[in-house]
Coordinates of C-alpha atoms and ligand atoms in Angstrom, one line a residue:
M1 CA 20.3 -51.2 3.6
T2 CA 24.0 -52.2 3.4
T3 CA 26.4 -50.7 6.0
P4 CA 28.2 -48.3 3.6
R5 CA 24.8 -47.0 2.3
L6 CA 23.6 -46.6 5.9
L7 CA 26.7 -44.8 6.9
A8 CA 26.4 -42.5 3.8
A9 CA 22.7 -41.8 4.7
L10 CA 23.7 -41.0 8.4
L11 CA 26.5 -38.7 7.2
L12 CA 24.0 -36.9 4.9
V13 CA 21.6 -36.4 7.8
A14 CA 24.4 -35.2 10.0
V15 CA 25.6 -32.7 7.3
Y16 CA 22.1 -31.5 6.7
S17 CA 21.5 -31.0 10.5
A18 CA 24.7 -29.1 10.9
M19 CA 23.7 -26.9 7.9
C20 CA 20.3 -26.1 9.5
M21 CA 22.0 -25.4 12.8
A22 CA 24.5 -23.0 11.2
I23 CA 21.7 -21.1 9.4
Y24 CA 19.7 -20.9 12.7
L25 CA 22.7 -19.7 14.7
S26 CA 23.6 -17.1 12.0
Q27 CA 20.1 -15.8 11.9
R28 CA 19.9 -15.6 15.7
R29 CA 23.2 -13.7 15.8
K30 CA 21.9 -11.2 13.2
R31 CA 18.6 -10.7 15.1
K32 CA 20.6 -10.0 18.2
L33 CA 22.8 -7.5 16.4
A34 CA 19.8 -5.8 14.9
A35 CA 18.1 -5.6 18.4
S36 CA 21.2 -4.1 20.0
D37 CA 21.6 -1.7 17.1
A38 CA 18.1 -0.5 17.6
A39 CA 18.5 -0.4 21.4
A40 CA 21.6 1.8 21.0
L41 CA 19.6 4.3 19.1
L42 CA 16.8 4.4 21.6
P43 CA 16.6 7.2 24.2
G44 CA 16.2 6.5 27.9
A45 CA 12.6 6.1 29.1
G46 CA 10.8 9.4 29.4
D47 CA 13.3 11.3 27.3
T48 CA 11.2 14.0 25.7
T49 CA 14.1 15.8 24.1
A50 CA 14.9 12.9 21.8
W51 CA 14.2 13.6 18.1
L52 CA 11.3 11.7 16.8
I53 CA 12.0 10.1 13.4
G54 CA 8.7 9.1 11.8
Y55 CA 8.7 7.1 8.6
A56 CA 6.0 6.2 6.1
S57 CA 7.3 3.4 4.0
Q58 CA 5.8 0.6 1.8
T59 CA 8.8 -1.2 0.3
G60 CA 11.5 -0.2 2.8
F61 CA 13.4 2.7 1.3
A62 CA 12.0 5.4 3.7
E63 CA 12.4 3.0 6.6
Q64 CA 16.1 2.4 5.6
L65 CA 16.7 6.2 5.4
A66 CA 15.0 6.7 8.8
W67 CA 17.5 4.3 10.4
Q68 CA 20.4 5.9 8.5
T69 CA 19.2 9.3 9.8
A70 CA 19.0 8.0 13.4
R71 CA 22.5 6.6 13.1
A72 CA 23.9 9.8 11.8
L73 CA 22.2 11.8 14.7
H74 CA 23.4 9.2 17.2
T75 CA 27.0 9.7 16.0
G76 CA 26.6 13.4 17.0
G77 CA 25.3 12.3 20.4
V78 CA 21.7 13.3 19.6
A79 CA 19.0 10.9 21.0
T80 CA 16.3 9.6 18.7
R81 CA 13.2 7.5 18.6
V82 CA 12.4 5.8 15.3
L83 CA 8.7 5.0 14.7
S84 CA 6.5 4.3 11.7
L85 CA 3.8 6.9 11.4
S86 CA 1.1 4.4 12.5
E87 CA 3.0 4.0 15.8
I88 CA 2.7 7.7 16.5
D89 CA -0.5 8.8 18.3
A90 CA -1.8 12.3 19.0
E91 CA -0.5 12.3 22.5
T92 CA 3.1 11.4 21.4
L93 CA 3.0 14.1 18.7
A94 CA 1.7 16.8 21.1
H95 CA 4.6 16.2 23.4
T96 CA 7.2 16.2 20.7
E97 CA 9.3 19.3 20.0
R98 CA 11.6 18.0 17.3
A99 CA 10.8 15.6 14.5
L100 CA 12.0 14.4 11.2
F101 CA 9.5 12.8 8.8
I102 CA 10.4 10.6 5.9
T103 CA 7.5 9.6 3.7
S104 CA 6.9 7.7 0.5
T105 CA 3.7 7.6 -1.5
Y106 CA 1.7 4.7 -2.9
G107 CA -1.3 3.8 -5.0
E108 CA -2.3 7.1 -6.5
G109 CA -1.0 9.6 -4.1
D110 CA -1.9 7.5 -1.1
P111 CA -0.1 6.9 2.2
P112 CA 1.9 3.6 2.6
D113 CA 0.2 1.0 4.8
N114 CA 2.2 1.9 7.8
A115 CA 1.0 5.4 7.7
S116 CA -2.7 4.7 6.9
L117 CA -3.8 5.0 10.6
F118 CA -2.0 8.3 11.0
A119 CA -3.6 9.6 7.8
D120 CA -7.1 8.3 8.8
E121 CA -7.0 9.3 12.5
L122 CA -4.6 12.2 13.1
M123 CA -4.7 14.0 9.7
R124 CA -8.5 13.8 9.5
S125 CA -8.7 17.1 11.3
V126 CA -6.3 20.0 12.1
A127 CA -4.2 19.5 15.3
T128 CA -2.6 22.0 17.6
L129 CA 1.2 21.6 17.3
P130 CA 2.7 25.0 18.0
S131 CA 5.8 23.5 19.8
L132 CA 6.6 21.0 17.1
H133 CA 9.7 21.8 14.8
Y134 CA 10.1 19.4 11.9
G135 CA 12.0 18.5 8.8
L136 CA 10.4 16.5 6.0
L137 CA 11.8 14.3 3.3
M138 CA 9.3 13.2 0.7
L139 CA 10.1 10.2 -1.5
G140 CA 8.2 9.6 -4.7
D141 CA 8.4 9.3 -8.4
S142 CA 7.7 12.3 -10.7
S143 CA 6.3 10.0 -13.4
Y144 CA 3.2 9.6 -11.1
T145 CA 0.5 12.3 -11.5
R146 CA 0.3 12.7 -7.7
F147 CA 4.0 13.1 -7.2
C148 CA 4.8 12.8 -3.5
G149 CA 1.0 13.1 -2.8
F150 CA 1.2 11.8 0.7
G151 CA 4.3 13.8 1.6
R152 CA 2.5 17.0 0.4
A153 CA -0.6 16.1 2.4
L154 CA 1.5 15.7 5.5
L155 CA 3.2 19.0 4.9
A156 CA -0.1 20.8 4.5
W157 CA -1.4 19.2 7.7
L158 CA 1.7 20.1 9.7
Q159 CA 1.5 23.7 8.4
A160 CA -2.2 24.0 9.2
S161 CA -1.5 22.6 12.7
G162 CA 0.9 25.3 13.5
A163 CA 4.1 23.2 13.4
R164 CA 7.2 25.0 12.3
S165 CA 9.5 23.7 9.6
L166 CA 13.3 23.7 10.2
F167 CA 14.1 23.8 6.5
E168 CA 12.4 23.6 3.2
A169 CA 11.0 20.1 2.6
V170 CA 13.3 17.9 0.6
V171 CA 11.6 16.3 -2.4
V172 CA 13.2 13.2 -4.0
S173 CA 12.1 11.6 -7.2
N174 CA 13.2 8.1 -7.9
E175 CA 16.0 8.0 -5.3
D176 CA 17.8 11.0 -6.8
A177 CA 21.2 11.2 -5.2
A178 CA 21.6 15.0 -5.3
A179 CA 18.3 15.5 -3.4
L180 CA 19.2 12.8 -0.9
H181 CA 22.5 14.6 -0.3
V182 CA 20.5 17.8 0.7
W183 CA 18.7 15.8 3.3
Q184 CA 21.9 14.2 4.5
H185 CA 23.4 17.7 4.8
H186 CA 20.5 18.9 7.1
V187 CA 20.8 15.8 9.2
H188 CA 24.6 16.4 9.8
R189 CA 23.9 20.0 10.7
I190 CA 21.4 18.9 13.3
A191 CA 23.9 16.2 14.6
G192 CA 26.7 18.8 14.7
T193 CA 28.9 16.6 12.7
S194 CA 30.6 17.5 9.4
D195 CA 29.2 16.1 6.2
V196 CA 30.6 12.7 5.5
P197 CA 30.6 10.8 2.2
D198 CA 27.1 10.0 0.9
W199 CA 25.2 7.4 2.8
Q200 CA 25.9 4.2 0.8
A201 CA 22.9 2.9 -1.0
P202 CA 23.4 -0.8 -1.5
A203 CA 25.1 -1.4 -4.8
Y204 CA 23.6 -3.4 -7.6
R205 CA 25.6 -6.6 -8.1
P206 CA 25.8 -8.8 -11.1
W207 CA 23.7 -11.9 -10.3
R208 CA 23.5 -14.8 -12.8
L209 CA 20.2 -16.0 -14.4
A210 CA 20.6 -19.6 -13.4
A211 CA 17.2 -21.2 -14.2
R212 CA 13.9 -20.3 -15.8
R213 CA 10.8 -22.4 -16.0
H214 CA 7.4 -21.6 -17.6
L215 CA 4.9 -22.6 -14.9
N216 CA 1.5 -22.2 -16.7
P217 CA 1.5 -23.4 -20.3
H218 CA -2.0 -23.1 -21.9
S219 CA -3.2 -20.8 -19.1
A220 CA -5.9 -18.3 -19.8
G221 CA -3.7 -15.7 -18.1
A222 CA -0.3 -14.3 -19.1
P223 CA 2.7 -16.6 -19.0
T224 CA 4.3 -16.8 -15.5
F225 CA 7.8 -17.9 -14.9
H226 CA 9.8 -19.3 -12.0
I227 CA 13.3 -17.7 -12.1
E228 CA 16.4 -18.5 -10.1
L229 CA 19.4 -16.3 -9.7
D230 CA 22.9 -17.0 -8.3
A231 CA 24.8 -14.5 -6.2
P232 CA 28.1 -13.2 -7.8
V233 CA 30.9 -15.8 -7.4
G234 CA 32.4 -15.5 -3.9
E235 CA 29.6 -13.4 -2.4
T236 CA 27.0 -14.5 0.0
A237 CA 23.7 -12.8 0.0
D238 CA 21.5 -12.3 3.1
W239 CA 17.8 -11.7 3.2
Q240 CA 14.7 -12.6 5.1
A241 CA 11.4 -14.1 4.0
G242 CA 9.2 -11.2 2.8
D243 CA 12.1 -9.1 1.3
L244 CA 12.2 -7.7 -2.2
V245 CA 14.8 -7.4 -5.0
Q246 CA 15.3 -4.4 -7.3
I247 CA 16.5 -5.2 -10.8
L248 CA 17.9 -2.9 -13.4
V249 CA 17.3 -4.0 -17.0
P250 CA 19.2 -3.0 -20.1
G251 CA 16.3 -1.2 -21.7
D252 CA 15.6 1.1 -18.8
R253 CA 18.4 1.5 -16.3
E254 CA 16.8 4.6 -14.8
H255 CA 13.8 2.8 -13.3
P256 CA 14.5 -0.3 -11.2
R257 CA 11.6 -2.9 -11.0
E258 CA 10.7 -4.6 -7.8
Y259 CA 10.1 -8.3 -7.3
S260 CA 9.1 -10.3 -4.2
V261 CA 11.6 -12.9 -3.3
A262 CA 10.1 -16.4 -3.3
S263 CA 13.0 -18.2 -1.5
I264 CA 15.0 -18.1 1.7
P265 CA 18.8 -18.1 2.1
A266 CA 18.8 -21.8 2.8
D267 CA 17.7 -22.4 -0.8
G268 CA 21.1 -20.9 -1.9
R269 CA 19.5 -18.9 -4.7
I270 CA 17.0 -16.1 -5.1
H271 CA 13.8 -17.4 -6.7
L272 CA 11.3 -15.0 -8.3
L273 CA 7.8 -15.6 -9.8
I274 CA 7.4 -13.2 -12.7
R275 CA 4.3 -12.6 -14.9
Q276 CA 5.0 -11.5 -18.4
E277 CA 3.6 -8.1 -18.9
R278 CA 2.4 -7.2 -22.4
H279 CA 2.0 -3.6 -23.7
V280 CA -1.0 -2.7 -25.9
D281 CA 1.3 -2.6 -28.9
G282 CA 2.0 -6.3 -28.4
T283 CA 5.6 -5.8 -27.1
L284 CA 6.7 -7.4 -23.8
G285 CA 7.1 -5.4 -20.6
V286 CA 10.6 -4.0 -20.4
A287 CA 11.7 -5.9 -17.2
S288 CA 9.4 -8.9 -17.2
G289 CA 10.0 -9.4 -21.0
W290 CA 13.8 -9.3 -20.5
L291 CA 13.8 -11.6 -17.5
T292 CA 11.4 -14.2 -18.8
H293 CA 12.2 -14.1 -22.6
H294 CA 15.0 -12.0 -24.0
A295 CA 17.8 -12.6 -21.5
P296 CA 19.6 -15.8 -22.2
L297 CA 20.4 -18.3 -19.4
D298 CA 23.6 -17.3 -17.6
A299 CA 22.9 -13.6 -18.4
S300 CA 24.2 -11.1 -15.8
V301 CA 21.3 -9.4 -13.9
D302 CA 22.0 -6.2 -12.0
L303 CA 20.2 -6.8 -8.7
R304 CA 20.1 -5.6 -5.1
L305 CA 18.2 -6.8 -2.1
R306 CA 15.8 -4.5 -0.2
A307 CA 14.8 -5.3 3.3
H308 CA 11.0 -5.1 3.4
G309 CA 10.2 -4.4 7.0
N310 CA 6.4 -4.2 6.2
F311 CA 6.3 -7.8 5.1
R312 CA 8.9 -9.5 7.3
I313 CA 7.9 -12.0 10.0
D314 CA 9.3 -9.7 12.8
G315 CA 7.2 -10.3 15.9
N316 CA 4.9 -12.8 14.2
A317 CA 7.2 -15.8 14.2
Q318 CA 5.4 -17.5 17.1
R319 CA 1.9 -16.6 15.8
S320 CA -0.4 -18.5 13.5
L321 CA -0.4 -17.0 10.0
I322 CA -3.2 -16.5 7.5
L323 CA -1.4 -16.0 4.1
I324 CA -3.6 -14.5 1.4
G325 CA -2.6 -13.9 -2.2
N326 CA -3.1 -14.2 -5.9
G327 CA -1.0 -14.7 -9.1
T328 CA 2.6 -13.8 -8.6
G329 CA 1.8 -12.8 -5.0
L330 CA 2.5 -16.5 -4.2
A331 CA 6.2 -15.4 -4.3
G332 CA 6.1 -13.5 -1.1
L333 CA 3.9 -16.1 0.6
R334 CA 6.2 -18.9 -0.5
S335 CA 9.2 -17.4 1.2
H336 CA 7.3 -17.3 4.5
L337 CA 6.1 -20.9 4.0
K338 CA 9.7 -22.0 3.3
A339 CA 10.8 -20.2 6.5
R340 CA 8.0 -22.0 8.5
A341 CA 9.0 -25.3 7.0
L342 CA 12.6 -24.8 7.9
N343 CA 11.8 -23.9 11.5
A344 CA 10.7 -27.5 12.2
A345 CA 7.2 -28.5 11.0
G346 CA 4.8 -29.1 13.9
T347 CA 6.5 -26.9 16.4
V348 CA 5.5 -23.6 14.9
P349 CA 1.9 -22.4 15.1
H350 CA -0.7 -23.0 12.4
T351 CA -0.5 -21.6 8.8
W352 CA -3.4 -21.2 6.5
L353 CA -2.9 -20.4 2.8
I354 CA -5.7 -18.8 0.7
F355 CA -4.5 -18.4 -2.8
G356 CA -6.3 -17.4 -6.0
E357 CA -5.6 -18.0 -9.7
R358 CA -7.7 -18.9 -12.7
N359 CA -7.7 -22.7 -13.4
A360 CA -6.4 -25.5 -11.3
A361 CA -5.3 -27.4 -14.5
H362 CA -2.8 -24.7 -15.5
D363 CA -2.2 -22.2 -12.7
F364 CA -1.5 -24.3 -9.6
Y365 CA 2.1 -23.0 -9.2
Y366 CA 4.4 -25.1 -7.0
R367 CA 1.6 -27.7 -6.6
E368 CA 3.9 -30.6 -5.4
E369 CA 5.6 -28.4 -2.9
I370 CA 2.3 -27.0 -1.5
E371 CA 0.8 -30.4 -1.3
R372 CA 3.9 -31.7 0.5
W373 CA 3.7 -28.8 3.0
Q374 CA 0.1 -29.8 3.6
E375 CA 1.0 -33.5 4.2
Q376 CA 3.9 -32.4 6.6
G377 CA 1.6 -30.2 8.6
V378 CA 3.5 -27.0 7.7
L379 CA 0.2 -25.9 6.1
T380 CA -2.7 -26.5 8.5
R381 CA -5.3 -25.4 6.0
L382 CA -5.2 -24.8 2.3
D383 CA -7.8 -22.9 0.2
M384 CA -7.0 -22.8 -3.5
V385 CA -9.6 -20.6 -5.1
F386 CA -9.6 -21.0 -8.9
S387 CA -11.8 -18.3 -10.2
R388 CA -12.7 -20.0 -13.5
D389 CA -13.2 -23.6 -12.5
Q390 CA -16.9 -23.1 -11.9
N391 CA -19.7 -21.1 -13.5
T392 CA -19.6 -18.2 -11.0
R393 CA -16.3 -16.4 -10.6
L394 CA -14.8 -16.9 -7.2
Y395 CA -12.0 -15.0 -5.6
V396 CA -10.0 -15.2 -2.4
Q397 CA -12.1 -12.4 -0.8
D398 CA -15.2 -14.6 -1.4
R399 CA -13.5 -17.5 0.3
L400 CA -12.7 -15.3 3.2
R401 CA -16.3 -14.3 3.6
E402 CA -17.4 -18.0 3.4
C403 CA -14.9 -18.7 6.2
A404 CA -15.8 -15.6 8.3
E405 CA -16.2 -17.6 11.5
L406 CA -12.9 -19.3 11.1
V407 CA -11.1 -16.1 10.3
R408 CA -12.6 -14.5 13.5
E409 CA -11.4 -17.6 15.5
W410 CA -7.8 -17.5 14.1
I411 CA -7.6 -13.7 14.8
A412 CA -9.0 -14.2 18.3
Q413 CA -6.2 -16.7 18.8
D414 CA -3.7 -14.0 17.9
A415 CA -3.0 -14.9 14.2
A416 CA -1.4 -12.5 11.8
I417 CA -2.5 -11.8 8.2
Y418 CA 0.0 -11.5 5.3
V419 CA -1.4 -10.4 1.9
C420 CA 0.7 -10.5 -1.3
G421 CA -0.2 -9.8 -4.9
S422 CA -2.3 -7.3 -6.9
L423 CA -3.4 -4.2 -5.2
D424 CA -6.5 -3.4 -7.3
G425 CA -7.7 -6.9 -8.2
M426 CA -7.2 -8.6 -4.9
A427 CA -5.8 -6.6 -1.9
A428 CA -8.6 -4.0 -2.0
G429 CA -11.2 -6.8 -2.0
V430 CA -9.5 -8.6 0.8
E431 CA -9.3 -5.5 2.9
K432 CA -13.1 -4.9 2.3
A433 CA -13.9 -8.6 3.3
L434 CA -11.7 -8.4 6.4
T435 CA -13.4 -5.1 7.5
E436 CA -16.8 -6.8 7.1
I437 CA -15.7 -9.9 9.0
L438 CA -13.7 -8.3 11.8
G439 CA -14.9 -4.7 11.9
E440 CA -13.0 -1.5 11.1
A441 CA -11.6 -1.1 14.6
D442 CA -10.2 -4.6 14.8
V443 CA -8.5 -4.2 11.4
A444 CA -7.0 -0.9 12.6
E445 CA -5.8 -2.7 15.8
L446 CA -4.2 -5.5 13.7
I447 CA -2.3 -2.9 11.7
K448 CA -1.1 -1.2 14.9
Q449 CA 0.1 -4.5 16.2
G450 CA 2.0 -5.4 13.0
R451 CA -0.4 -8.4 12.5
Y452 CA -1.7 -7.2 9.1
R453 CA 1.1 -6.9 6.6
R454 CA 1.0 -6.4 2.8
D455 CA 3.3 -6.7 -0.2
V456 CA 0.9 -5.4 -2.9
Y457 CA 1.5 -3.8 -6.2
Ligands
LIG501 C1 6.5 -4.1 -4.1 C2 6.4 -4.8 -5.5 C3 6.5 -6.1 -5.7 C4 6.4 -6.7 -6.9 N1 6.5 -8.1 -7.0 C5 6.3 -8.7 -8.2 C6 6.4 -10.1 -8.4 O1 6.8 -10.8 -7.4 N2 6.2 -10.7 -9.6 C7 5.9 -9.9 -10.7 O2 5.7 -10.4 -11.8 N3 5.8 -8.5 -10.6 C8 6.0 -7.9 -9.4 N4 5.9 -6.6 -9.3 C9 5.6 -5.8 -10.5 C10 7.0 -5.5 -11.3 O3 7.8 -4.7 -10.5 C11 6.8 -4.8 -12.6 O4 6.0 -3.7 -12.5 C12 6.2 -5.7 -13.7 O5 7.1 -6.9 -13.9 C13 6.1 -5.0 -15.0 O6 7.3 -4.4 -15.4 P1 7.8 -4.4 -16.9 O7 9.0 -3.6 -17.0 O8 7.7 -5.7 -17.5 O9 6.6 -3.6 -17.6 P2 6.6 -2.1 -18.2 O10 7.3 -2.2 -19.5 O11 7.1 -1.2 -17.2 O12 5.1 -1.9 -18.5 C14 4.2 -1.8 -17.4 C15 2.9 -1.1 -17.9 O13 3.3 0.2 -18.3 C16 2.7 0.6 -19.4 N5 3.7 0.8 -20.6 C17 5.0 0.9 -20.4 N6 5.6 1.1 -21.6 C18 4.7 1.0 -22.5 C19 4.7 1.1 -24.0 N7 5.8 1.3 -24.6 N8 3.5 1.0 -24.6 C20 2.4 0.8 -23.9 N9 2.3 0.8 -22.6 C21 3.4 0.9 -21.9 C22 1.7 -0.4 -19.7 O14 0.5 -0.1 -19.0 C23 2.3 -1.7 -19.1 O15 1.3 -2.6 -18.8 C24 6.1 -5.9 -8.1 C25 6.0 -4.6 -7.9 C26 6.1 -4.0 -6.6 C27 6.0 -2.5 -6.5
LIG502 C1 2.7 0.7 -6.9 C2 3.4 2.0 -6.7 C3 2.7 3.2 -6.6 C4 3.4 4.4 -6.4 N1 2.6 5.6 -6.4 C5 3.3 6.8 -6.3 C6 2.6 8.0 -6.4 O1 1.4 8.1 -6.6 N2 3.3 9.2 -6.3 C7 4.6 9.2 -6.1 O2 5.2 10.3 -6.0 N3 5.4 8.0 -6.0 C8 4.7 6.8 -6.1 N4 5.4 5.7 -6.1 C9 6.9 5.7 -5.9 C10 7.3 5.5 -4.4 O3 6.8 6.5 -3.5 C11 8.9 5.6 -4.3 O4 9.4 4.5 -5.1 C12 9.5 5.5 -2.9 O5 10.9 5.8 -3.0 C13 9.2 4.2 -2.2 O6 9.6 4.3 -0.9 P1 9.4 3.1 0.2 O7 10.2 1.9 -0.3 O8 9.8 3.6 1.5 O9 7.9 2.7 0.1 C14 4.8 4.5 -6.3 C15 5.5 3.3 -6.3 C16 4.8 2.1 -6.5 C17 5.7 0.8 -6.6

């Protein structure tokens, strides 16, 4: 290599290393800030007068409101403890005198994942909670038959258990601002502070549709697209692997659609993996049709990021990971793989990807990247399960069963499981397989420890 080219190469390496360092330091600073923020809201040890703020949240909105509620109470000098419902046991609840619950509802009237233990263990039978005073905020969407189904089940259980409500439960459909204001009013009354302007929901910002690529021509399944979006000029966006975006589309600005982010901030852009939905009348899905077909390149896309606590790495950064998904579920897994790759291959623990699609010839999304991660050791083990490449149909849950012994070994060595993709087709089957392999109690323990996380839809 000639001297100028060598110098240029060295300069490039130096710039790249400086960039990685800057990203690492900025992330470390943010983690420290978040930790000190949380610490400031925590009561002293043994403080039984602190308000318990319990949330049941799948995609992060209830969790975000729980922290906003805690901050508002903290401003008025009121001590709080913020916990997901699964972190609350019978003993804790029996000793709690004041609580605020914020719940969302999933599936068809079901509790979110981080409330499933509470629903299964505590709500199975009536409790004795005569000294508990509570307020309840139920989030849902009135277009579902079982509107606020889990919130209503929790309300019925609290009532049957003798707990006393502080005010009428607040019911919110689709993030309705007026109903949220009612909750905010109650919180400020408890805090003894006057009502302040509405808690700011993050605003939608105009992102730019920067790139779009059809990933699976000739596939037996619906067309799937890789999409890239640029932040508005002059703005920097911040998110973590596992987070979601919400997008408003011209045809239906009332109902945002959620998508799992497939990239990390170091990529400089938000990447999405979107499957084209098709209605029975042949028309394209409102949001997926617009993003993958109707919107021209450079179109402005109203987007906001949503922290997805349930699917972030949190305490699992130093653990081995078993990443399981199908279809567009690769999006959420890819962001975690990218984060692992960035944090120096080889020095992080093991990562195992088990991914399902139809045919290797058409549906092996991001093949080069995945094979490169395998070569670099970012991926310790890769199981691509193509359901239609053999006579019998095979799915990720079948592969899990075949590898039962290995799954048990990884879990015994403290691995965490991340599942992303379809709820009915895949996640339910994976849960069943995991329960057979590990046993119900161990799966419950994994949920409790934050070692079994899902982004499923
Ligand atoms: C947490 C989460 C993460 C997600 N991540 C992803 C992701 O990474 N990638 C991805 O592709 N998707 C993802 N989704 C799904 C995504 O949010 C959308 O639901 C999906 O793109 C379909 O939206 P749409 O507007 O295109 O379809 P819609 O137009 O809303 O249609 C959806 C369905 O509604 C019915 N329907 C609506 N209108 C009509 C009509 N006029 N006639 C007949 N039937 C109708 C049909 O059953 C149709 O199949 C995620 C969802 C959640 C909740
Ligand atoms: C796949 C899915 C299923 C849902 N099912 C219901 C439901 O059965 N009943 C309901 O009221 N809301 C339902 N919702 C709406 C959510 O409860 C609502 O969007 C809530 O604000 C989400 O809060 P979270 O981000 O804290 O999970 C559903 C949403 C999704 C994406």
